[in-house]
C-alpha cells in the first residue's frame, strides 16, 4: 500500500488515469474538493489583505530577493538561491540567506546563525538539510533560520552587517517585502493539476503568478526544447521576463573521501526529496538496479543505512547514490569506508540577466 503522501503526489501530477485509477481519482475529488476550496479562499483572502495593506509587511533597508514557488515539492529553488548568493558575494557583497529551517531540530522562534559566512555553527540535523547545504556551498554568505523572516532580516542588518537578503522559499512569505520576486517553476511538473492543496499541489491560486517580477523555468531533463517553449508560453501569457535554468549533472563523489564513481557502475539510488523520480533520471549513465524513497526532509538513522546496505547486497550493486541534500545528513552517520556517493548538479543560468536587467 502506497504512503498517503506518495499517493497524493502521484495524483497531483498524473496526466492520464487507467479505469481503476479514475475511480480512485473520483473519490479523491469528492473528498478533497471542499478542503481545497477552503484553502483557495483563505489564500486568496490573505493575498488580498496584504495587497491592500490591511495586513502590514516590513520593508528592510537591505536589497531583498525572494526565491520561491507556488507548488509543494522540489523545483530547484535552493540551488538557484545558492547561485544568487555566490554571485552577489563575488561582486563584493555580504548577503544573508533567510530560511525557515524546515526539518531542523533547532528552536526557530529566535534567529539561528547556521553560518556567519566563515564558520558553520550547526550540524545538518540541527539546522535542516537545506540551510546546512547552503552553508556548505555559499562562501562569504550568512545563513540564518527563523520562523520569522522579519526577525532574520533585522538580525542580518544589525548584527552581521549584511548587504543584501535572499529569502529561500519565500514566495508566500508576504510579511517581508522584496525588491525582486523570483518564481521558480519545474519544467516537467509545472503547476500540477491546477488545483489547490490538498486536491492539487498549489500552495496558492495561479493568479498569484502575477506577483512575480521574474520567472525561472528549471529544466531537469536532458533536452531544453520543451523548457524553452514553456518559457515562451509563460512570458506571453503573463508579460513577465522568463529565464531557463538547466540543471546539469557535474560529478558523483564519495561523501567521505570525495573519490569519483566510475561510469556504468551498478548502483542503488535513494533520496528524501520532494520529487525523487527526477533525481533518478540524472543517473542514466549508471546501471540503477534498485531505488529507495524516503519522506521529504527525512532524518536518516543507522537502521536506514542497514536497509540500504541490504538492498545493495540483494541487487549486487557497487555503490549507493543520493543527492547532495541527503548527503549532508548522511555524512555524520556513515562509516569512514562508506560506499555512499552524492550527485552534484550544476545550475546553468543567466544570473546577470536575472539580477541586473529586465531584459528577457
Short mmCIF file of N, CA and C in Angstrom, two decimals, residues 51-198:
data_model
loop_
_atom_site.label_atom_id
_atom_site.label_comp_id
_atom_site.label_asym_id
_atom_site.label_seq_id
_atom_site.Cartn_x
_atom_site.Cartn_y
_atom_site.Cartn_z
N UNK A 51 -2.18 42.85 -0.19
CA UNK A 51 -2.16 43.76 -1.33
C UNK A 51 -2.76 45.12 -0.96
N UNK A 52 -3.83 45.11 -0.16
CA UNK A 52 -4.49 46.35 0.26
C UNK A 52 -3.85 46.95 1.52
N UNK A 53 -2.78 46.30 1.99
CA UNK A 53 -2.01 46.77 3.15
C UNK A 53 -2.82 46.79 4.43
N UNK A 54 -3.85 45.94 4.47
CA UNK A 54 -4.60 45.76 5.72
C UNK A 54 -3.75 44.92 6.67
N UNK A 55 -3.10 43.90 6.10
CA UNK A 55 -2.06 43.17 6.83
C UNK A 55 -0.74 43.86 6.53
N UNK A 56 0.00 44.23 7.55
CA UNK A 56 1.22 45.00 7.38
C UNK A 56 2.42 44.12 7.05
N UNK A 57 3.32 44.67 6.25
CA UNK A 57 4.57 43.98 5.92
C UNK A 57 5.74 44.90 6.22
N UNK A 58 6.90 44.28 6.38
CA UNK A 58 8.11 45.03 6.76
C UNK A 58 9.02 45.23 5.55
N UNK A 59 9.51 46.47 5.37
CA UNK A 59 10.44 46.78 4.28
C UNK A 59 11.83 46.94 4.87
N UNK A 60 12.72 45.99 4.55
CA UNK A 60 14.09 46.07 5.05
C UNK A 60 14.87 47.14 4.27
N UNK A 61 15.82 47.82 4.92
CA UNK A 61 16.68 48.76 4.20
C UNK A 61 17.65 48.05 3.25
N UNK A 62 17.80 46.73 3.43
CA UNK A 62 18.69 45.95 2.55
C UNK A 62 17.94 45.48 1.31
N UNK A 63 18.64 45.43 0.18
CA UNK A 63 18.05 44.91 -1.05
C UNK A 63 17.64 43.46 -0.81
N UNK A 64 16.39 43.15 -1.11
CA UNK A 64 15.82 41.83 -0.76
C UNK A 64 15.34 41.09 -1.99
N UNK A 65 15.81 39.87 -2.12
CA UNK A 65 15.42 38.99 -3.22
C UNK A 65 14.69 37.78 -2.63
N UNK A 66 13.58 37.42 -3.22
CA UNK A 66 12.87 36.21 -2.80
C UNK A 66 12.95 35.18 -3.92
N UNK A 67 13.25 33.94 -3.54
CA UNK A 67 13.25 32.81 -4.49
C UNK A 67 12.27 31.78 -3.94
N UNK A 68 11.23 31.48 -4.71
CA UNK A 68 10.24 30.54 -4.21
C UNK A 68 9.39 29.95 -5.31
N UNK A 69 8.39 29.19 -4.92
CA UNK A 69 7.48 28.58 -5.90
C UNK A 69 6.06 28.61 -5.35
N UNK A 70 5.11 28.15 -6.14
CA UNK A 70 3.73 28.11 -5.64
C UNK A 70 3.21 26.67 -5.57
N UNK A 71 4.10 25.71 -5.69
CA UNK A 71 3.72 24.31 -5.55
C UNK A 71 4.52 23.66 -4.44
N UNK A 72 4.05 22.53 -3.96
CA UNK A 72 4.81 21.76 -2.98
C UNK A 72 5.89 20.97 -3.72
N UNK A 73 6.84 20.43 -2.95
CA UNK A 73 7.88 19.61 -3.58
C UNK A 73 9.01 20.44 -4.14
N UNK A 74 10.07 19.77 -4.53
CA UNK A 74 11.27 20.46 -5.01
C UNK A 74 11.15 20.94 -6.44
N UNK A 75 11.52 22.20 -6.65
CA UNK A 75 11.56 22.73 -8.01
C UNK A 75 12.97 23.14 -8.42
N UNK A 76 13.90 23.09 -7.47
CA UNK A 76 15.26 23.53 -7.76
C UNK A 76 15.55 24.92 -7.23
N UNK A 77 14.69 25.42 -6.34
CA UNK A 77 14.87 26.78 -5.85
C UNK A 77 16.10 26.94 -4.96
N UNK A 78 16.48 25.91 -4.20
CA UNK A 78 17.62 26.04 -3.30
C UNK A 78 18.94 26.18 -4.05
N UNK A 79 19.22 25.37 -5.08
CA UNK A 79 20.45 25.61 -5.87
C UNK A 79 20.47 26.99 -6.51
N UNK A 80 19.31 27.49 -6.94
CA UNK A 80 19.25 28.83 -7.53
C UNK A 80 19.55 29.88 -6.47
N UNK A 81 19.04 29.68 -5.27
CA UNK A 81 19.35 30.58 -4.15
C UNK A 81 20.85 30.64 -3.92
N UNK A 82 21.50 29.47 -3.97
CA UNK A 82 22.95 29.42 -3.77
C UNK A 82 23.69 30.15 -4.88
N UNK A 83 23.24 29.98 -6.11
CA UNK A 83 23.88 30.67 -7.24
C UNK A 83 23.78 32.19 -7.09
N UNK A 84 22.61 32.65 -6.67
CA UNK A 84 22.42 34.09 -6.48
C UNK A 84 23.32 34.62 -5.36
N UNK A 85 23.38 33.87 -4.25
CA UNK A 85 24.23 34.29 -3.13
C UNK A 85 25.69 34.37 -3.55
N UNK A 86 26.17 33.37 -4.26
CA UNK A 86 27.56 33.36 -4.70
C UNK A 86 27.84 34.48 -5.70
N UNK A 87 26.87 34.79 -6.52
CA UNK A 87 27.01 35.87 -7.49
C UNK A 87 27.17 37.21 -6.76
N UNK A 88 26.32 37.45 -5.77
CA UNK A 88 26.40 38.70 -5.00
C UNK A 88 27.70 38.78 -4.20
N UNK A 89 28.12 37.64 -3.63
CA UNK A 89 29.35 37.62 -2.83
C UNK A 89 30.58 37.90 -3.70
N UNK A 90 30.59 37.34 -4.91
CA UNK A 90 31.72 37.56 -5.81
C UNK A 90 31.82 39.01 -6.26
N UNK A 91 30.69 39.72 -6.23
CA UNK A 91 30.70 41.13 -6.59
C UNK A 91 31.05 42.03 -5.40
N UNK A 92 31.45 41.40 -4.29
CA UNK A 92 31.90 42.16 -3.12
C UNK A 92 30.88 42.34 -2.04
N UNK A 93 29.70 41.78 -2.21
CA UNK A 93 28.66 41.90 -1.19
C UNK A 93 28.77 40.85 -0.10
N UNK A 94 27.97 41.01 0.92
CA UNK A 94 27.89 40.02 2.01
C UNK A 94 26.42 39.71 2.24
N UNK A 95 25.85 38.82 1.42
CA UNK A 95 24.41 38.52 1.52
C UNK A 95 24.10 37.60 2.70
N UNK A 96 22.84 37.61 3.07
CA UNK A 96 22.32 36.67 4.07
C UNK A 96 21.17 35.90 3.45
N UNK A 97 21.21 34.59 3.58
CA UNK A 97 20.10 33.74 3.15
C UNK A 97 19.19 33.49 4.35
N UNK A 98 17.92 33.80 4.18
CA UNK A 98 16.95 33.62 5.26
C UNK A 98 16.09 32.40 4.97
N UNK A 99 16.16 31.42 5.85
CA UNK A 99 15.41 30.18 5.69
C UNK A 99 14.55 29.93 6.92
N UNK A 100 13.47 29.22 6.72
CA UNK A 100 12.64 28.84 7.86
C UNK A 100 13.30 27.72 8.67
N UNK A 101 14.18 26.96 8.02
CA UNK A 101 14.87 25.87 8.71
C UNK A 101 14.01 24.64 8.88
N UNK A 102 13.13 24.42 7.89
CA UNK A 102 12.20 23.29 7.99
C UNK A 102 12.97 21.97 8.10
N UNK A 103 12.54 21.12 9.03
CA UNK A 103 13.16 19.81 9.19
C UNK A 103 14.32 19.80 10.17
N UNK A 104 14.79 20.97 10.60
CA UNK A 104 15.90 21.03 11.55
C UNK A 104 15.41 20.89 12.99
N UNK A 105 16.33 20.60 13.89
CA UNK A 105 16.00 20.38 15.29
C UNK A 105 16.09 21.65 16.14
N UNK A 106 16.66 22.72 15.60
CA UNK A 106 16.80 23.95 16.37
C UNK A 106 15.46 24.61 16.63
N UNK A 107 15.36 25.33 17.74
CA UNK A 107 14.18 26.12 18.04
C UNK A 107 14.21 27.36 17.15
N UNK A 108 13.23 27.49 16.27
CA UNK A 108 13.26 28.57 15.29
C UNK A 108 12.44 29.80 15.69
N UNK A 109 12.10 29.89 16.97
CA UNK A 109 11.41 31.10 17.43
C UNK A 109 12.37 32.28 17.44
N UNK A 110 13.65 31.99 17.71
CA UNK A 110 14.69 33.01 17.64
C UNK A 110 15.59 32.74 16.44
N UNK A 111 16.42 33.69 16.10
CA UNK A 111 17.28 33.57 14.92
C UNK A 111 18.46 32.65 15.24
N UNK A 112 18.68 31.68 14.37
CA UNK A 112 19.82 30.77 14.49
C UNK A 112 20.82 31.11 13.38
N UNK A 113 22.07 31.37 13.75
CA UNK A 113 23.12 31.65 12.76
C UNK A 113 23.75 30.31 12.37
N UNK A 114 23.26 29.74 11.29
CA UNK A 114 23.81 28.47 10.82
C UNK A 114 25.23 28.68 10.31
N UNK A 115 25.42 29.79 9.58
CA UNK A 115 26.76 30.18 9.14
C UNK A 115 26.87 31.69 9.18
N UNK A 116 28.04 32.18 9.60
CA UNK A 116 28.28 33.63 9.58
C UNK A 116 29.09 34.04 8.36
N UNK A 117 29.20 33.12 7.41
CA UNK A 117 29.98 33.39 6.20
C UNK A 117 31.37 32.82 6.26
N UNK A 118 31.83 32.49 7.47
CA UNK A 118 33.16 31.90 7.66
C UNK A 118 33.08 30.54 8.35
N UNK A 119 32.22 30.47 9.37
CA UNK A 119 32.13 29.26 10.19
C UNK A 119 30.71 28.71 10.17
N UNK A 120 30.59 27.38 10.01
CA UNK A 120 29.30 26.71 10.12
C UNK A 120 29.12 26.29 11.57
N UNK A 121 28.07 26.78 12.19
CA UNK A 121 27.90 26.62 13.64
C UNK A 121 27.03 25.44 14.06
N UNK A 122 26.34 24.81 13.12
CA UNK A 122 25.42 23.74 13.46
C UNK A 122 25.53 22.58 12.47
N UNK A 123 25.07 21.42 12.90
CA UNK A 123 25.08 20.24 12.04
C UNK A 123 23.86 20.28 11.12
N UNK A 124 23.84 19.37 10.14
CA UNK A 124 22.71 19.27 9.23
C UNK A 124 21.44 18.87 9.98
N UNK A 125 21.58 18.02 10.98
CA UNK A 125 20.43 17.57 11.77
C UNK A 125 19.83 18.75 12.53
N UNK A 126 20.68 19.59 13.10
CA UNK A 126 20.21 20.75 13.86
C UNK A 126 19.61 21.83 12.95
N UNK A 127 20.32 22.11 11.86
CA UNK A 127 19.95 23.23 11.01
C UNK A 127 18.84 22.91 10.02
N UNK A 128 18.75 21.64 9.60
CA UNK A 128 17.90 21.28 8.48
C UNK A 128 18.78 21.08 7.25
N UNK A 129 18.39 20.17 6.37
CA UNK A 129 19.28 19.82 5.26
C UNK A 129 19.57 20.99 4.33
N UNK A 130 18.55 21.78 3.99
CA UNK A 130 18.76 22.86 3.03
C UNK A 130 19.61 24.01 3.58
N UNK A 131 19.35 24.52 4.80
CA UNK A 131 20.24 25.56 5.34
C UNK A 131 21.68 25.09 5.48
N UNK A 132 21.87 23.83 5.89
CA UNK A 132 23.23 23.32 6.02
C UNK A 132 23.90 23.22 4.66
N UNK A 133 23.17 22.71 3.67
CA UNK A 133 23.71 22.61 2.30
C UNK A 133 24.09 23.99 1.79
N UNK A 134 23.24 24.97 2.02
CA UNK A 134 23.54 26.34 1.60
C UNK A 134 24.79 26.88 2.29
N UNK A 135 24.95 26.56 3.57
CA UNK A 135 26.13 27.00 4.31
C UNK A 135 27.40 26.41 3.71
N UNK A 136 27.32 25.16 3.26
CA UNK A 136 28.48 24.48 2.68
C UNK A 136 28.83 25.03 1.30
N UNK A 137 27.83 25.48 0.56
CA UNK A 137 28.04 25.86 -0.84
C UNK A 137 28.09 27.36 -1.09
N UNK A 138 27.86 28.16 -0.05
CA UNK A 138 27.85 29.62 -0.23
C UNK A 138 28.91 30.26 0.66
N UNK A 139 30.03 30.63 0.07
CA UNK A 139 31.10 31.29 0.82
C UNK A 139 30.78 32.78 0.98
N UNK A 140 31.26 33.34 2.07
CA UNK A 140 31.03 34.77 2.35
C UNK A 140 29.54 35.12 2.32
N UNK A 141 28.75 34.20 2.83
CA UNK A 141 27.30 34.38 2.91
C UNK A 141 26.81 33.88 4.26
N UNK A 142 26.02 34.70 4.94
CA UNK A 142 25.42 34.25 6.20
C UNK A 142 24.17 33.43 5.89
N UNK A 143 23.93 32.40 6.68
CA UNK A 143 22.72 31.59 6.54
C UNK A 143 22.00 31.60 7.89
N UNK A 144 20.77 32.11 7.89
CA UNK A 144 20.01 32.25 9.13
C UNK A 144 18.71 31.47 9.03
N UNK A 145 18.30 30.86 10.14
CA UNK A 145 16.99 30.21 10.19
C UNK A 145 16.16 30.83 11.30
N UNK A 146 14.88 31.01 10.99
CA UNK A 146 13.93 31.53 11.97
C UNK A 146 12.55 31.44 11.35
N UNK A 147 11.55 31.19 12.19
CA UNK A 147 10.18 31.14 11.67
C UNK A 147 9.71 32.52 11.21
N UNK A 148 10.34 33.57 11.72
CA UNK A 148 10.03 34.95 11.32
C UNK A 148 11.14 35.48 10.43
N UNK A 149 10.84 35.67 9.13
CA UNK A 149 11.85 36.23 8.23
C UNK A 149 12.12 37.70 8.57
N UNK A 150 11.14 38.37 9.18
CA UNK A 150 11.34 39.76 9.59
C UNK A 150 12.43 39.83 10.67
N UNK A 151 12.36 38.93 11.65
CA UNK A 151 13.39 38.86 12.69
C UNK A 151 14.76 38.61 12.07
N UNK A 152 14.81 37.66 11.13
CA UNK A 152 16.08 37.32 10.47
C UNK A 152 16.62 38.51 9.70
N UNK A 153 15.72 39.21 9.00
CA UNK A 153 16.14 40.37 8.20
C UNK A 153 16.77 41.45 9.09
N UNK A 154 16.13 41.73 10.22
CA UNK A 154 16.66 42.75 11.14
C UNK A 154 17.98 42.29 11.75
N UNK A 155 18.08 41.02 12.09
CA UNK A 155 19.31 40.48 12.67
C UNK A 155 20.46 40.58 11.68
N UNK A 156 20.19 40.25 10.41
CA UNK A 156 21.24 40.28 9.38
C UNK A 156 21.81 41.68 9.22
N UNK A 157 20.95 42.68 9.32
CA UNK A 157 21.40 44.07 9.17
C UNK A 157 22.10 44.57 10.42
N UNK A 158 21.50 44.33 11.59
CA UNK A 158 22.00 44.93 12.82
C UNK A 158 23.17 44.18 13.44
N UNK A 159 23.20 42.85 13.30
CA UNK A 159 24.22 42.06 13.98
C UNK A 159 25.34 41.56 13.06
N UNK A 160 25.05 41.43 11.78
CA UNK A 160 26.05 40.86 10.87
C UNK A 160 26.51 41.84 9.78
N UNK A 161 25.87 42.99 9.71
CA UNK A 161 26.21 44.00 8.70
C UNK A 161 26.14 43.44 7.27
N UNK A 162 25.12 42.66 7.02
CA UNK A 162 24.94 42.11 5.68
C UNK A 162 24.51 43.21 4.71
N UNK A 163 24.71 42.95 3.41
CA UNK A 163 24.42 43.97 2.40
C UNK A 163 23.19 43.64 1.56
N UNK A 164 22.70 42.41 1.64
CA UNK A 164 21.51 42.01 0.86
C UNK A 164 20.88 40.80 1.53
N UNK A 165 19.60 40.60 1.25
CA UNK A 165 18.87 39.47 1.81
C UNK A 165 18.34 38.59 0.68
N UNK A 166 18.38 37.27 0.89
CA UNK A 166 17.80 36.33 -0.06
C UNK A 166 16.88 35.40 0.72
N UNK A 167 15.60 35.41 0.39
CA UNK A 167 14.63 34.53 1.04
C UNK A 167 14.59 33.20 0.28
N UNK A 168 15.00 32.13 0.95
CA UNK A 168 14.88 30.81 0.35
C UNK A 168 13.47 30.29 0.61
N UNK A 169 12.74 29.97 -0.46
CA UNK A 169 11.35 29.54 -0.37
C UNK A 169 10.50 30.64 0.27
N UNK A 170 10.55 31.83 -0.36
CA UNK A 170 9.89 32.97 0.26
C UNK A 170 8.70 33.54 -0.49
N UNK A 171 8.22 32.86 -1.53
CA UNK A 171 7.16 33.46 -2.35
C UNK A 171 5.89 33.73 -1.55
N UNK A 172 5.56 32.85 -0.61
CA UNK A 172 4.34 33.04 0.19
C UNK A 172 4.58 33.90 1.43
N UNK A 173 5.84 34.24 1.71
CA UNK A 173 6.13 34.98 2.95
C UNK A 173 5.97 36.48 2.70
N UNK A 174 4.72 36.94 2.69
CA UNK A 174 4.41 38.31 2.30
C UNK A 174 4.68 39.33 3.41
N UNK A 175 4.99 38.85 4.59
CA UNK A 175 5.24 39.77 5.71
C UNK A 175 6.53 40.56 5.52
N UNK A 176 7.44 40.02 4.69
CA UNK A 176 8.68 40.72 4.38
C UNK A 176 8.66 41.14 2.92
N UNK A 177 8.71 42.45 2.67
CA UNK A 177 8.68 42.95 1.31
C UNK A 177 9.98 42.60 0.59
N UNK A 178 9.91 42.52 -0.73
CA UNK A 178 11.09 42.20 -1.51
C UNK A 178 11.22 43.14 -2.69
N UNK A 179 12.47 43.36 -3.14
CA UNK A 179 12.74 44.21 -4.28
C UNK A 179 12.70 43.41 -5.58
N UNK A 180 13.00 42.14 -5.49
CA UNK A 180 12.96 41.26 -6.65
C UNK A 180 12.30 39.95 -6.24
N UNK A 181 11.18 39.63 -6.87
CA UNK A 181 10.41 38.44 -6.53
C UNK A 181 10.55 37.41 -7.65
N UNK A 182 11.30 36.34 -7.38
CA UNK A 182 11.59 35.33 -8.39
C UNK A 182 10.75 34.08 -8.14
N UNK A 183 9.99 33.69 -9.13
CA UNK A 183 9.17 32.47 -9.05
C UNK A 183 9.86 31.35 -9.82
N UNK A 184 10.07 30.22 -9.16
CA UNK A 184 10.73 29.07 -9.78
C UNK A 184 9.68 28.03 -10.15
N UNK A 185 9.75 27.54 -11.39
CA UNK A 185 8.77 26.58 -11.89
C UNK A 185 9.50 25.38 -12.49
N UNK A 186 9.06 24.19 -12.15
CA UNK A 186 9.61 22.96 -12.71
C UNK A 186 9.08 22.78 -14.13
N UNK A 187 9.98 22.57 -15.09
CA UNK A 187 9.57 22.47 -16.50
C UNK A 187 8.73 21.24 -16.79
N UNK A 188 8.88 20.20 -15.98
CA UNK A 188 8.13 18.96 -16.19
C UNK A 188 6.84 18.95 -15.36
N UNK A 189 6.94 19.28 -14.09
CA UNK A 189 5.80 19.21 -13.18
C UNK A 189 4.85 20.39 -13.35
N UNK A 190 5.41 21.56 -13.72
CA UNK A 190 4.64 22.78 -13.91
C UNK A 190 3.79 23.09 -12.67
N UNK A 191 2.47 23.23 -12.84
CA UNK A 191 1.61 23.61 -11.71
C UNK A 191 0.66 22.47 -11.33
N UNK A 192 1.15 21.26 -11.39
CA UNK A 192 0.40 20.03 -11.08
C UNK A 192 -0.89 20.00 -11.88
N UNK A 193 -2.00 19.67 -11.23
CA UNK A 193 -3.29 19.59 -11.92
C UNK A 193 -4.06 20.92 -11.88
N UNK A 194 -3.39 21.96 -11.40
CA UNK A 194 -4.01 23.28 -11.35
C UNK A 194 -4.91 23.51 -10.15
N UNK A 195 -4.94 22.53 -9.22
CA UNK A 195 -5.81 22.64 -8.04
C UNK A 195 -5.00 22.99 -6.79
N UNK A 196 -5.68 23.57 -5.82
CA UNK A 196 -5.06 23.91 -4.54
C UNK A 196 -4.93 22.67 -3.66
N UNK A 197 -4.01 22.75 -2.71
CA UNK A 197 -3.90 21.70 -1.70
C UNK A 197 -5.24 21.52 -0.98
N UNK A 198 -5.58 20.28 -0.62
CA UNK A 198 -4.87 19.03 -0.86
C UNK A 198 -5.25 18.33 -2.17
#
